[in-house]
């Protein structure tokens, strides 16, 4: 049985940020190797369990889609460029096959995504 998270104000304030990053918060009693402690004034309040790398690009894309208000496929050209910038800032293109997967999600060619990236890095 899992222990409950404390209703500490720091835990309540940080939880939405942790979840937006694709991580989860767990009670100290449920900690596993690799979990990160959330400390406040010397006490460990909870643990942060990072999301596995598997599915990381999908989570990044979903976050950008939420922020831009729709699926990448339905965005206008300007918003697709904005999405590429956001994904680049979040490190998405360091992942293997990211350009191809983002191009597929946008309904554009790989060359288009590379052009958007090149425009950002000029």
PDB file of N, CA, C and O in Angstrom, residues 34-101:
ATOM      1  N   UNK A  34      17.129   6.370  -7.026  1.00  0.00           N
ATOM      2  CA  UNK A  34      17.023   7.343  -8.114  1.00  0.00           C
ATOM      3  C   UNK A  34      16.007   8.436  -7.871  1.00  0.00           C
ATOM      4  O   UNK A  34      15.993   9.438  -8.582  1.00  0.00           O
ATOM      5  N   UNK A  35      15.123   8.271  -6.882  1.00  0.00           N
ATOM      6  CA  UNK A  35      14.162   9.333  -6.557  1.00  0.00           C
ATOM      7  C   UNK A  35      14.927  10.498  -5.913  1.00  0.00           C
ATOM      8  O   UNK A  35      15.923  10.301  -5.216  1.00  0.00           O
ATOM      9  N   UNK A  36      14.449  11.693  -6.159  1.00  0.00           N
ATOM     10  CA  UNK A  36      15.108  12.895  -5.647  1.00  0.00           C
ATOM     11  C   UNK A  36      14.328  13.456  -4.462  1.00  0.00           C
ATOM     12  O   UNK A  36      13.112  13.606  -4.538  1.00  0.00           O
ATOM     13  N   UNK A  37      15.010  13.813  -3.370  1.00  0.00           N
ATOM     14  CA  UNK A  37      14.294  14.336  -2.202  1.00  0.00           C
ATOM     15  C   UNK A  37      13.842  15.783  -2.406  1.00  0.00           C
ATOM     16  O   UNK A  37      14.574  16.599  -2.957  1.00  0.00           O
ATOM     17  N   UNK A  38      12.644  16.060  -1.969  1.00  0.00           N
ATOM     18  CA  UNK A  38      12.134  17.433  -1.913  1.00  0.00           C
ATOM     19  C   UNK A  38      12.304  17.878  -0.469  1.00  0.00           C
ATOM     20  O   UNK A  38      11.609  17.400   0.426  1.00  0.00           O
ATOM     21  N   UNK A  39      13.272  18.764  -0.253  1.00  0.00           N
ATOM     22  CA  UNK A  39      13.611  19.193   1.113  1.00  0.00           C
ATOM     23  C   UNK A  39      13.075  20.590   1.391  1.00  0.00           C
ATOM     24  O   UNK A  39      13.059  21.446   0.522  1.00  0.00           O
ATOM     25  N   UNK A  40      12.699  20.783   2.637  1.00  0.00           N
ATOM     26  CA  UNK A  40      12.283  22.096   3.106  1.00  0.00           C
ATOM     27  C   UNK A  40      12.761  22.234   4.540  1.00  0.00           C
ATOM     28  O   UNK A  40      12.421  21.424   5.397  1.00  0.00           O
ATOM     29  N   UNK A  41      13.582  23.237   4.780  1.00  0.00           N
ATOM     30  CA  UNK A  41      14.129  23.515   6.104  1.00  0.00           C
ATOM     31  C   UNK A  41      14.724  22.264   6.748  1.00  0.00           C
ATOM     32  O   UNK A  41      14.477  21.961   7.910  1.00  0.00           O
ATOM     33  N   UNK A  42      15.488  21.506   5.945  1.00  0.00           N
ATOM     34  CA  UNK A  42      16.196  20.347   6.456  1.00  0.00           C
ATOM     35  C   UNK A  42      15.415  19.051   6.495  1.00  0.00           C
ATOM     36  O   UNK A  42      15.981  17.986   6.684  1.00  0.00           O
ATOM     37  N   UNK A  43      14.108  19.111   6.313  1.00  0.00           N
ATOM     38  CA  UNK A  43      13.280  17.901   6.357  1.00  0.00           C
ATOM     39  C   UNK A  43      12.928  17.463   4.935  1.00  0.00           C
ATOM     40  O   UNK A  43      12.665  18.298   4.061  1.00  0.00           O
ATOM     41  N   UNK A  44      12.948  16.157   4.693  1.00  0.00           N
ATOM     42  CA  UNK A  44      12.523  15.618   3.402  1.00  0.00           C
ATOM     43  C   UNK A  44      11.005  15.456   3.463  1.00  0.00           C
ATOM     44  O   UNK A  44      10.489  14.684   4.268  1.00  0.00           O
ATOM     45  N   UNK A  45      10.304  16.198   2.614  1.00  0.00           N
ATOM     46  CA  UNK A  45       8.839  16.192   2.615  1.00  0.00           C
ATOM     47  C   UNK A  45       8.262  15.112   1.712  1.00  0.00           C
ATOM     48  O   UNK A  45       7.216  14.539   2.003  1.00  0.00           O
ATOM     49  N   UNK A  46       8.925  14.888   0.588  1.00  0.00           N
ATOM     50  CA  UNK A  46       8.443  13.924  -0.404  1.00  0.00           C
ATOM     51  C   UNK A  46       9.613  13.606  -1.329  1.00  0.00           C
ATOM     52  O   UNK A  46      10.690  14.192  -1.212  1.00  0.00           O
ATOM     53  N   UNK A  47       9.363  12.690  -2.231  1.00  0.00           N
ATOM     54  CA  UNK A  47      10.377  12.314  -3.208  1.00  0.00           C
ATOM     55  C   UNK A  47       9.828  12.594  -4.606  1.00  0.00           C
ATOM     56  O   UNK A  47       8.621  12.464  -4.840  1.00  0.00           O
ATOM     57  N   UNK A  48      10.724  12.977  -5.519  1.00  0.00           N
ATOM     58  CA  UNK A  48      10.343  13.226  -6.906  1.00  0.00           C
ATOM     59  C   UNK A  48      10.916  12.094  -7.743  1.00  0.00           C
ATOM     60  O   UNK A  48      12.122  11.836  -7.716  1.00  0.00           O
ATOM     61  N   UNK A  49      10.023  11.415  -8.448  1.00  0.00           N
ATOM     62  CA  UNK A  49      10.422  10.315  -9.325  1.00  0.00           C
ATOM     63  C   UNK A  49      10.367  10.818 -10.764  1.00  0.00           C
ATOM     64  O   UNK A  49       9.302  11.143 -11.285  1.00  0.00           O
ATOM     65  N   UNK A  50      11.543  10.911 -11.369  1.00  0.00           N
ATOM     66  CA  UNK A  50      11.627  11.412 -12.737  1.00  0.00           C
ATOM     67  C   UNK A  50      11.010  10.410 -13.703  1.00  0.00           C
ATOM     68  O   UNK A  50      11.030   9.207 -13.464  1.00  0.00           O
ATOM     69  N   UNK A  51      10.482  10.931 -14.787  1.00  0.00           N
ATOM     70  CA  UNK A  51       9.881  10.078 -15.809  1.00  0.00           C
ATOM     71  C   UNK A  51      10.989   9.337 -16.555  1.00  0.00           C
ATOM     72  O   UNK A  51      12.086   9.864 -16.729  1.00  0.00           O
ATOM     73  N   UNK A  52      10.715   8.129 -17.002  1.00  0.00           N
ATOM     74  CA  UNK A  52      11.728   7.407 -17.772  1.00  0.00           C
ATOM     75  C   UNK A  52      11.958   8.086 -19.118  1.00  0.00           C
ATOM     76  O   UNK A  52      11.083   8.805 -19.620  1.00  0.00           O
ATOM     77  N   UNK A  53      13.127   7.874 -19.702  1.00  0.00           N
ATOM     78  CA  UNK A  53      13.401   8.462 -21.008  1.00  0.00           C
ATOM     79  C   UNK A  53      12.463   7.934 -22.081  1.00  0.00           C
ATOM     80  O   UNK A  53      12.111   8.650 -23.011  1.00  0.00           O
ATOM     81  N   UNK A  54      12.047   6.680 -21.932  1.00  0.00           N
ATOM     82  CA  UNK A  54      11.098   6.119 -22.895  1.00  0.00           C
ATOM     83  C   UNK A  54       9.826   6.975 -22.881  1.00  0.00           C
ATOM     84  O   UNK A  54       9.219   7.170 -21.839  1.00  0.00           O
ATOM     85  N   UNK A  55       9.464   7.517 -24.015  1.00  0.00           N
ATOM     86  CA  UNK A  55       8.279   8.358 -24.109  1.00  0.00           C
ATOM     87  C   UNK A  55       8.540   9.835 -23.846  1.00  0.00           C
ATOM     88  O   UNK A  55       7.610  10.640 -23.831  1.00  0.00           O
ATOM     89  N   UNK A  56       9.809  10.201 -23.634  1.00  0.00           N
ATOM     90  CA  UNK A  56      10.137  11.591 -23.307  1.00  0.00           C
ATOM     91  C   UNK A  56       9.709  12.549 -24.413  1.00  0.00           C
ATOM     92  O   UNK A  56       9.143  13.614 -24.139  1.00  0.00           O
ATOM     93  N   UNK A  57       9.969  12.194 -25.668  1.00  0.00           N
ATOM     94  CA  UNK A  57       9.606  13.090 -26.766  1.00  0.00           C
ATOM     95  C   UNK A  57       8.094  13.259 -26.836  1.00  0.00           C
ATOM     96  O   UNK A  57       7.612  14.371 -27.025  1.00  0.00           O
ATOM     97  N   UNK A  58       7.363  12.184 -26.656  1.00  0.00           N
ATOM     98  CA  UNK A  58       5.898  12.285 -26.665  1.00  0.00           C
ATOM     99  C   UNK A  58       5.410  13.227 -25.571  1.00  0.00           C
ATOM    100  O   UNK A  58       4.510  14.038 -25.794  1.00  0.00           O
ATOM    101  N   UNK A  59       6.014  13.126 -24.385  1.00  0.00           N
ATOM    102  CA  UNK A  59       5.610  14.025 -23.287  1.00  0.00           C
ATOM    103  C   UNK A  59       5.946  15.477 -23.615  1.00  0.00           C
ATOM    104  O   UNK A  59       5.168  16.390 -23.327  1.00  0.00           O
ATOM    105  N   UNK A  60       7.110  15.706 -24.237  1.00  0.00           N
ATOM    106  CA  UNK A  60       7.484  17.068 -24.622  1.00  0.00           C
ATOM    107  C   UNK A  60       6.508  17.622 -25.656  1.00  0.00           C
ATOM    108  O   UNK A  60       6.071  18.779 -25.560  1.00  0.00           O
ATOM    109  N   UNK A  61       6.177  16.807 -26.639  1.00  0.00           N
ATOM    110  CA  UNK A  61       5.232  17.235 -27.675  1.00  0.00           C
ATOM    111  C   UNK A  61       3.869  17.537 -27.050  1.00  0.00           C
ATOM    112  O   UNK A  61       3.254  18.566 -27.353  1.00  0.00           O
ATOM    113  N   UNK A  62       3.397  16.667 -26.179  1.00  0.00           N
ATOM    114  CA  UNK A  62       2.100  16.892 -25.524  1.00  0.00           C
ATOM    115  C   UNK A  62       2.093  18.194 -24.740  1.00  0.00           C
ATOM    116  O   UNK A  62       1.108  18.930 -24.752  1.00  0.00           O
ATOM    117  N   UNK A  63       3.201  18.500 -24.057  1.00  0.00           N
ATOM    118  CA  UNK A  63       3.291  19.750 -23.308  1.00  0.00           C
ATOM    119  C   UNK A  63       3.216  20.966 -24.219  1.00  0.00           C
ATOM    120  O   UNK A  63       2.516  21.935 -23.922  1.00  0.00           O
ATOM    121  N   UNK A  64       3.920  20.908 -25.346  1.00  0.00           N
ATOM    122  CA  UNK A  64       3.892  22.020 -26.301  1.00  0.00           C
ATOM    123  C   UNK A  64       2.497  22.148 -26.903  1.00  0.00           C
ATOM    124  O   UNK A  64       1.985  23.265 -27.060  1.00  0.00           O
ATOM    125  N   UNK A  65       1.875  21.034 -27.215  1.00  0.00           N
ATOM    126  CA  UNK A  65       0.510  21.087 -27.766  1.00  0.00           C
ATOM    127  C   UNK A  65      -0.455  21.727 -26.767  1.00  0.00           C
ATOM    128  O   UNK A  65      -1.294  22.544 -27.153  1.00  0.00           O
ATOM    129  N   UNK A  66      -0.311  21.381 -25.494  1.00  0.00           N
ATOM    130  CA  UNK A  66      -1.167  22.013 -24.468  1.00  0.00           C
ATOM    131  C   UNK A  66      -0.949  23.515 -24.436  1.00  0.00           C
ATOM    132  O   UNK A  66      -1.896  24.293 -24.385  1.00  0.00           O
ATOM    133  N   UNK A  67       0.317  23.918 -24.463  1.00  0.00           N
ATOM    134  CA  UNK A  67       0.637  25.346 -24.383  1.00  0.00           C
ATOM    135  C   UNK A  67       0.173  26.116 -25.612  1.00  0.00           C
ATOM    136  O   UNK A  67      -0.228  27.274 -25.502  1.00  0.00           O
ATOM    137  N   UNK A  68       0.234  25.482 -26.775  1.00  0.00           N
ATOM    138  CA  UNK A  68      -0.145  26.177 -28.015  1.00  0.00           C
ATOM    139  C   UNK A  68      -1.615  25.971 -28.372  1.00  0.00           C
ATOM    140  O   UNK A  68      -2.101  26.554 -29.332  1.00  0.00           O
ATOM    141  N   UNK A  69      -2.306  25.126 -27.624  1.00  0.00           N
ATOM    142  CA  UNK A  69      -3.748  25.012 -27.794  1.00  0.00           C
ATOM    143  C   UNK A  69      -4.235  24.043 -28.849  1.00  0.00           C
ATOM    144  O   UNK A  69      -5.373  24.166 -29.298  1.00  0.00           O
ATOM    145  N   UNK A  70      -3.409  23.091 -29.263  1.00  0.00           N
ATOM    146  CA  UNK A  70      -3.885  22.106 -30.222  1.00  0.00           C
ATOM    147  C   UNK A  70      -2.787  21.204 -30.713  1.00  0.00           C
ATOM    148  O   UNK A  70      -1.599  21.447 -30.454  1.00  0.00           O
ATOM    149  N   UNK A  71      -3.162  20.147 -31.425  1.00  0.00           N
ATOM    150  CA  UNK A  71      -2.168  19.226 -31.964  1.00  0.00           C
ATOM    151  C   UNK A  71      -1.216  19.931 -32.931  1.00  0.00           C
ATOM    152  O   UNK A  71      -1.617  20.854 -33.644  1.00  0.00           O
ATOM    153  N   UNK A  72       0.027  19.496 -32.949  1.00  0.00           N
ATOM    154  CA  UNK A  72       1.008  20.103 -33.854  1.00  0.00           C
ATOM    155  C   UNK A  72       0.522  20.087 -35.293  1.00  0.00           C
ATOM    156  O   UNK A  72       0.754  21.027 -36.044  1.00  0.00           O
ATOM    157  N   UNK A  73      -0.159  19.026 -35.665  1.00  0.00           N
ATOM    158  CA  UNK A  73      -0.659  18.876 -37.033  1.00  0.00           C
ATOM    159  C   UNK A  73      -1.600  20.013 -37.434  1.00  0.00           C
ATOM    160  O   UNK A  73      -1.604  20.440 -38.584  1.00  0.00           O
ATOM    161  N   UNK A  74      -2.360  20.539 -36.482  1.00  0.00           N
ATOM    162  CA  UNK A  74      -3.367  21.556 -36.804  1.00  0.00           C
ATOM    163  C   UNK A  74      -2.854  22.993 -36.685  1.00  0.00           C
ATOM    164  O   UNK A  74      -3.586  23.937 -36.980  1.00  0.00           O
ATOM    165  N   UNK A  75      -1.609  23.167 -36.269  1.00  0.00           N
ATOM    166  CA  UNK A  75      -1.075  24.517 -36.060  1.00  0.00           C
ATOM    167  C   UNK A  75      -0.730  25.194 -37.382  1.00  0.00           C
ATOM    168  O   UNK A  75      -0.353  24.534 -38.353  1.00  0.00           O
ATOM    169  N   UNK A  76      -0.828  26.518 -37.383  1.00  0.00           N
ATOM    170  CA  UNK A  76      -0.389  27.288 -38.547  1.00  0.00           C
ATOM    171  C   UNK A  76       1.142  27.274 -38.595  1.00  0.00           C
ATOM    172  O   UNK A  76       1.810  26.880 -37.638  1.00  0.00           O
ATOM    173  N   UNK A  77       1.688  27.728 -39.714  1.00  0.00           N
ATOM    174  CA  UNK A  77       3.142  27.695 -39.921  1.00  0.00           C
ATOM    175  C   UNK A  77       3.888  28.425 -38.800  1.00  0.00           C
ATOM    176  O   UNK A  77       4.884  27.920 -38.271  1.00  0.00           O
ATOM    177  N   UNK A  78       3.417  29.597 -38.434  1.00  0.00           N
ATOM    178  CA  UNK A  78       4.074  30.382 -37.386  1.00  0.00           C
ATOM    179  C   UNK A  78       4.085  29.626 -36.056  1.00  0.00           C
ATOM    180  O   UNK A  78       5.091  29.608 -35.344  1.00  0.00           O
ATOM    181  N   UNK A  79       2.978  28.976 -35.715  1.00  0.00           N
ATOM    182  CA  UNK A  79       2.917  28.215 -34.470  1.00  0.00           C
ATOM    183  C   UNK A  79       3.762  26.947 -34.543  1.00  0.00           C
ATOM    184  O   UNK A  79       4.320  26.506 -33.536  1.00  0.00           O
ATOM    185  N   UNK A  80       3.891  26.358 -35.726  1.00  0.00           N
ATOM    186  CA  UNK A  80       4.776  25.205 -35.876  1.00  0.00           C
ATOM    187  C   UNK A  80       6.222  25.639 -35.639  1.00  0.00           C
ATOM    188  O   UNK A  80       6.998  24.933 -34.993  1.00  0.00           O
ATOM    189  N   UNK A  81       6.586  26.809 -36.133  1.00  0.00           N
ATOM    190  CA  UNK A  81       7.928  27.337 -35.878  1.00  0.00           C
ATOM    191  C   UNK A  81       8.121  27.588 -34.384  1.00  0.00           C
ATOM    192  O   UNK A  81       9.177  27.286 -33.831  1.00  0.00           O
ATOM    193  N   UNK A  82       7.098  28.143 -33.753  1.00  0.00           N
ATOM    194  CA  UNK A  82       7.148  28.381 -32.307  1.00  0.00           C
ATOM    195  C   UNK A  82       7.295  27.040 -31.560  1.00  0.00           C
ATOM    196  O   UNK A  82       8.065  26.922 -30.614  1.00  0.00           O
ATOM    197  N   UNK A  83       6.566  26.011 -32.009  1.00  0.00           N
ATOM    198  CA  UNK A  83       6.642  24.692 -31.387  1.00  0.00           C
ATOM    199  C   UNK A  83       8.050  24.121 -31.508  1.00  0.00           C
ATOM    200  O   UNK A  83       8.577  23.558 -30.535  1.00  0.00           O
ATOM    201  N   UNK A  84       8.672  24.258 -32.670  1.00  0.00           N
ATOM    202  CA  UNK A  84      10.039  23.770 -32.854  1.00  0.00           C
ATOM    203  C   UNK A  84      10.980  24.509 -31.910  1.00  0.00           C
ATOM    204  O   UNK A  84      11.856  23.899 -31.289  1.00  0.00           O
ATOM    205  N   UNK A  85      10.798  25.811 -31.762  1.00  0.00           N
ATOM    206  CA  UNK A  85      11.636  26.584 -30.838  1.00  0.00           C
ATOM    207  C   UNK A  85      11.462  26.071 -29.410  1.00  0.00           C
ATOM    208  O   UNK A  85      12.430  25.836 -28.691  1.00  0.00           O
ATOM    209  N   UNK A  86      10.209  25.859 -28.991  1.00  0.00           N
ATOM    210  CA  UNK A  86       9.932  25.376 -27.639  1.00  0.00           C
ATOM    211  C   UNK A  86      10.542  23.989 -27.414  1.00  0.00           C
ATOM    212  O   UNK A  86      11.161  23.733 -26.377  1.00  0.00           O
ATOM    213  N   UNK A  87      10.372  23.117 -28.389  1.00  0.00           N
ATOM    214  CA  UNK A  87      10.938  21.771 -28.276  1.00  0.00           C
ATOM    215  C   UNK A  87      12.463  21.818 -28.223  1.00  0.00           C
ATOM    216  O   UNK A  87      13.093  21.092 -27.457  1.00  0.00           O
ATOM    217  N   UNK A  88      13.048  22.692 -29.028  1.00  0.00           N
ATOM    218  CA  UNK A  88      14.499  22.841 -29.032  1.00  0.00           C
ATOM    219  C   UNK A  88      14.991  23.340 -27.673  1.00  0.00           C
ATOM    220  O   UNK A  88      15.963  22.818 -27.126  1.00  0.00           O
ATOM    221  N   UNK A  89      14.308  24.328 -27.113  1.00  0.00           N
ATOM    222  CA  UNK A  89      14.688  24.871 -25.805  1.00  0.00           C
ATOM    223  C   UNK A  89      14.600  23.816 -24.711  1.00  0.00           C
ATOM    224  O   UNK A  89      15.330  23.879 -23.726  1.00  0.00           O
ATOM    225  N   UNK A  90      13.700  22.858 -24.878  1.00  0.00           N
ATOM    226  CA  UNK A  90      13.496  21.808 -23.872  1.00  0.00           C
ATOM    227  C   UNK A  90      14.351  20.568 -24.133  1.00  0.00           C
ATOM    228  O   UNK A  90      14.231  19.582 -23.433  1.00  0.00           O
ATOM    229  N   UNK A  91      15.214  20.651 -25.142  1.00  0.00           N
ATOM    230  CA  UNK A  91      16.155  19.573 -25.405  1.00  0.00           C
ATOM    231  C   UNK A  91      15.614  18.410 -26.208  1.00  0.00           C
ATOM    232  O   UNK A  91      16.247  17.356 -26.290  1.00  0.00           O
ATOM    233  N   UNK A  92      14.467  18.586 -26.834  1.00  0.00           N
ATOM    234  CA  UNK A  92      13.844  17.481 -27.561  1.00  0.00           C
ATOM    235  C   UNK A  92      14.722  16.942 -28.680  1.00  0.00           C
ATOM    236  O   UNK A  92      14.737  15.732 -28.924  1.00  0.00           O
ATOM    237  N   UNK A  93      15.463  17.815 -29.338  1.00  0.00           N
ATOM    238  CA  UNK A  93      16.204  17.387 -30.516  1.00  0.00           C
ATOM    239  C   UNK A  93      17.535  16.708 -30.179  1.00  0.00           C
ATOM    240  O   UNK A  93      18.280  16.336 -31.077  1.00  0.00           O
ATOM    241  N   UNK A  94      17.791  16.513 -28.884  1.00  0.00           N
ATOM    242  CA  UNK A  94      18.935  15.695 -28.489  1.00  0.00           C
ATOM    243  C   UNK A  94      18.546  14.216 -28.480  1.00  0.00           C
ATOM    244  O   UNK A  94      19.416  13.351 -28.394  1.00  0.00           O
ATOM    245  N   UNK A  95      17.260  13.941 -28.568  1.00  0.00           N
ATOM    246  CA  UNK A  95      16.771  12.564 -28.567  1.00  0.00           C
ATOM    247  C   UNK A  95      16.849  11.970 -29.967  1.00  0.00           C
ATOM    248  O   UNK A  95      16.621  12.665 -30.965  1.00  0.00           O
ATOM    249  N   UNK A  96      17.139  10.702 -30.021  1.00  0.00           N
ATOM    250  CA  UNK A  96      17.255   9.991 -31.294  1.00  0.00           C
ATOM    251  C   UNK A  96      15.936  10.032 -32.053  1.00  0.00           C
ATOM    252  O   UNK A  96      14.882   9.840 -31.467  1.00  0.00           O
ATOM    253  N   UNK A  97      15.996  10.289 -33.346  1.00  0.00           N
ATOM    254  CA  UNK A  97      14.848  10.340 -34.264  1.00  0.00           C
ATOM    255  C   UNK A  97      13.865  11.475 -33.964  1.00  0.00           C
ATOM    256  O   UNK A  97      12.746  11.490 -34.465  1.00  0.00           O
ATOM    257  N   UNK A  98      14.259  12.441 -33.168  1.00  0.00           N
ATOM    258  CA  UNK A  98      13.338  13.507 -32.783  1.00  0.00           C
ATOM    259  C   UNK A  98      12.886  14.327 -33.989  1.00  0.00           C
ATOM    260  O   UNK A  98      11.704  14.656 -34.107  1.00  0.00           O
ATOM    261  N   UNK A  99      13.797  14.672 -34.889  1.00  0.00           N
ATOM    262  CA  UNK A  99      13.415  15.484 -36.052  1.00  0.00           C
ATOM    263  C   UNK A  99      12.355  14.756 -36.867  1.00  0.00           C
ATOM    264  O   UNK A  99      11.336  15.345 -37.252  1.00  0.00           O
ATOM    265  N   UNK A 100      12.579  13.470 -37.113  1.00  0.00           N
ATOM    266  CA  UNK A 100      11.619  12.683 -37.899  1.00  0.00           C
ATOM    267  C   UNK A 100      10.267  12.600 -37.197  1.00  0.00           C
ATOM    268  O   UNK A 100       9.217  12.769 -37.824  1.00  0.00           O
ATOM    269  N   UNK A 101      10.286  12.343 -35.887  1.00  0.00           N
ATOM    270  CA  UNK A 101       9.035  12.200 -35.139  1.00  0.00           C
ATOM    271  C   UNK A 101       8.274  13.524 -35.043  1.00  0.00           C
ATOM    272  O   UNK A 101       7.046  13.553 -35.157  1.00  0.00           O
TER     273      UNK A 101
END
